[in-house]
Tab-separated table of C-alpha atoms in Angstrom:
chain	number	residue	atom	x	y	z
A	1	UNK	CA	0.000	0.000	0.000
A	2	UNK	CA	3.036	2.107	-0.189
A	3	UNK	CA	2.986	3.091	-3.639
A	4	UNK	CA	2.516	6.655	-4.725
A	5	UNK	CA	1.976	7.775	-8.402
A	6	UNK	CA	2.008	11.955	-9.098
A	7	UNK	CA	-1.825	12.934	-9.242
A	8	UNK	CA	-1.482	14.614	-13.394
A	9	UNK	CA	0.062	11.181	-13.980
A	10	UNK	CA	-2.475	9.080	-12.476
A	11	UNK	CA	-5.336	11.159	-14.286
A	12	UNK	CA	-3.507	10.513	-17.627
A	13	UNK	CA	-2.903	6.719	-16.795
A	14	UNK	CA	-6.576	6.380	-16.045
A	15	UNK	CA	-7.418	7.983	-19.278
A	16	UNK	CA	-9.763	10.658	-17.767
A	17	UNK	CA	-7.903	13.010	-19.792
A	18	UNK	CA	-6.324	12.530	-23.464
A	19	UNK	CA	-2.701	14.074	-22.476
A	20	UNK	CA	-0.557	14.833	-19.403
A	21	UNK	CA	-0.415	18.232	-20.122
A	22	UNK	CA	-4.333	18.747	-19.885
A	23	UNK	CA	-4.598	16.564	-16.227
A	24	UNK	CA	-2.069	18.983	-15.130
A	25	UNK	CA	-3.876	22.190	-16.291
A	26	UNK	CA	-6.965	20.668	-14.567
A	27	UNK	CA	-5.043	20.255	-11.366
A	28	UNK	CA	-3.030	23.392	-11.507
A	29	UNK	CA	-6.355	25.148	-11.962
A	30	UNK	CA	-7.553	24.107	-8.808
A	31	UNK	CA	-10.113	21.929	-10.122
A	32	UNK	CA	-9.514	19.006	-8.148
A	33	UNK	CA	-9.867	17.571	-4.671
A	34	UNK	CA	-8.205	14.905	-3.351
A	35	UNK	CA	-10.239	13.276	-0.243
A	36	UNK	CA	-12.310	16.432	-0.117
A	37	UNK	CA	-9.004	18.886	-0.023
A	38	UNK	CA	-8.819	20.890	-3.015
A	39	UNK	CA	-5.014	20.595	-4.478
A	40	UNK	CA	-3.299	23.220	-7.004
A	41	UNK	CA	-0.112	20.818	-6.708
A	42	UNK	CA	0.363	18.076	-10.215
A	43	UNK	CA	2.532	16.838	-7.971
A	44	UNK	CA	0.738	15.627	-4.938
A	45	UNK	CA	0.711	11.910	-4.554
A	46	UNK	CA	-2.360	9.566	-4.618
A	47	UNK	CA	-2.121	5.985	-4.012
A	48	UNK	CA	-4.891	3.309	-3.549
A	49	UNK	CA	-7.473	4.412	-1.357
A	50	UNK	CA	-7.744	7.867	-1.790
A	51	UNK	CA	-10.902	9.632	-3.321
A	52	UNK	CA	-10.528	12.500	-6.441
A	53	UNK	CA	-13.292	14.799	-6.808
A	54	UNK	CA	-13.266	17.014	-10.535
A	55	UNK	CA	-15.118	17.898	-13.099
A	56	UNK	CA	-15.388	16.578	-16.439
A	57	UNK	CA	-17.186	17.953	-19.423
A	58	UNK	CA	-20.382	18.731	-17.660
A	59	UNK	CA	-20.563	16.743	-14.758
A	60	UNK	CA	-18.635	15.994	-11.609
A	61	UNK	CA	-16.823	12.546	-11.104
A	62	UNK	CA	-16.530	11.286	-8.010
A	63	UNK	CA	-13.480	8.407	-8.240
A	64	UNK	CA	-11.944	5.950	-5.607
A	65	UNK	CA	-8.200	4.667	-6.480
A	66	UNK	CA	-8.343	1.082	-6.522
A	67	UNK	CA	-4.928	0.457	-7.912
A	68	UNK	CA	-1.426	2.569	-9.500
A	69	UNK	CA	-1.137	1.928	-13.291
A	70	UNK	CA	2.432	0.914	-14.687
A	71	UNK	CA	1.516	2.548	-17.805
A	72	UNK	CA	-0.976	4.425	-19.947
A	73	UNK	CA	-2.543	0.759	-21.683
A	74	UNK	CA	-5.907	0.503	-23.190
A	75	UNK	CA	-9.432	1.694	-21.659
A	76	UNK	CA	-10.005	-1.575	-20.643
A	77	UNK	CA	-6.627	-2.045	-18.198
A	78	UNK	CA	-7.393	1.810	-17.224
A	79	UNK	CA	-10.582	1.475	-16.024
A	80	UNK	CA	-9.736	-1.396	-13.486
A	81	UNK	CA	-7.758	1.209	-11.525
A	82	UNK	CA	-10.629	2.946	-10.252
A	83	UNK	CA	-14.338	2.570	-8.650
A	84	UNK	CA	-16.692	5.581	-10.023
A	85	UNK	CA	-18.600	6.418	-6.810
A	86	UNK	CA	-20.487	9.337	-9.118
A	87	UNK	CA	-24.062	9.133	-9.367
A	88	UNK	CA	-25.412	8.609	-13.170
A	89	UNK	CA	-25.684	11.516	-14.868
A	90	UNK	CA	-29.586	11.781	-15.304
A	91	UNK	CA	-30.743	12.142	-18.886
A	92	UNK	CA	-32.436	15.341	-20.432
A	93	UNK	CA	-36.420	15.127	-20.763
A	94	UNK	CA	-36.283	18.251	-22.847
A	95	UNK	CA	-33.971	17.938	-26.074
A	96	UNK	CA	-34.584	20.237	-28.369
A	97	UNK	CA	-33.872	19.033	-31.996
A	98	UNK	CA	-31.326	19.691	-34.709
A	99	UNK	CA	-33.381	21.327	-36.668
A	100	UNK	CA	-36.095	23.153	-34.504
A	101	UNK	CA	-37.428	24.839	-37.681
A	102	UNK	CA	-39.250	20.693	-38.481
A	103	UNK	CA	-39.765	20.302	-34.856
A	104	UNK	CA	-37.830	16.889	-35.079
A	105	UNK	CA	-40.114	14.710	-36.895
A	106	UNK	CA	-37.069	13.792	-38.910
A	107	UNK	CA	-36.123	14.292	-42.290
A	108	UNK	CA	-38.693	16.709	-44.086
A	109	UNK	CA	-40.439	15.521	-47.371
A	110	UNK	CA	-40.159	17.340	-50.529
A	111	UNK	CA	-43.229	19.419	-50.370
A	112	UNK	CA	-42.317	19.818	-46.631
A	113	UNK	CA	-39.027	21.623	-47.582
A	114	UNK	CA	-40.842	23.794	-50.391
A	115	UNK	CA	-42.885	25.052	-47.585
A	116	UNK	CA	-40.470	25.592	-45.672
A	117	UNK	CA	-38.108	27.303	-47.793
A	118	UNK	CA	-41.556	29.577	-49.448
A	119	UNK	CA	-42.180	30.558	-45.355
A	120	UNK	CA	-38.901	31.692	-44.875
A	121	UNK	CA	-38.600	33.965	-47.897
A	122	UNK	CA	-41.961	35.311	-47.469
A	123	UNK	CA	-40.371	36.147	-43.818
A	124	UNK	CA	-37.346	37.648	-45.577
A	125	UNK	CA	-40.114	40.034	-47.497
């Protein structure tokens, strides 16, 4: 239980972030906690046991260390060194579509897009 791994190394290892550079931007930024303490350090060492608290894209992972990678493998080796303790992200009721001039019934028909395109230039007029 000794071993220690630099926290911008372990977030790269893990693959919660495509390079190095960008775990230790997050870090640096202040962006993540480590057991509830917020850390500015890439430095700071995490080992097996400890819990990391950030953000990612638009909602906040919650992540217990369950083991130190040797090296950055595939997703499949990465994600055995951790345990997400985040709850699932719940899923939009509202989503608006692509195109909210057809109001999402999927692609438009032919006459459907001559209307379309006659309302809009009579708009322009």
């Amino acid at each position: 239980m000794g071993e220690k791994l630099r926290l911008d190394k372990w977030l790269w290892h893990a693959r919660f972030f495509k390079t190095r550079s960008l775990a230790a931007a997050q870090v640096a930024g202040g962006a993540v906690r480590i057991n509830g303490t917020p850390t500015q350090k890439r430095a700071s060492s995490v080992g097996p046991g400890d819990v990391l608290t950030f953000a990612q894209g638009d909602h906040i992972r919650v992540i217990q260390i369950d083991a130190i990678g040797l090296r950055r493998g595939p997703a499949s080796e990465a994600q055995t060194l951790y345990t997400d303790l985040s709850p699932p992200t719940p899923k939009p009721k509202n989503i608006t579509p692509e195109n909210p001039a057809y109001e999402g019934k999927g692609r438009p028909t032919k006459r459907d897009r001559r209307q379309l395109d006659l309302s809009k230039t009579r708009h322009l007029e």
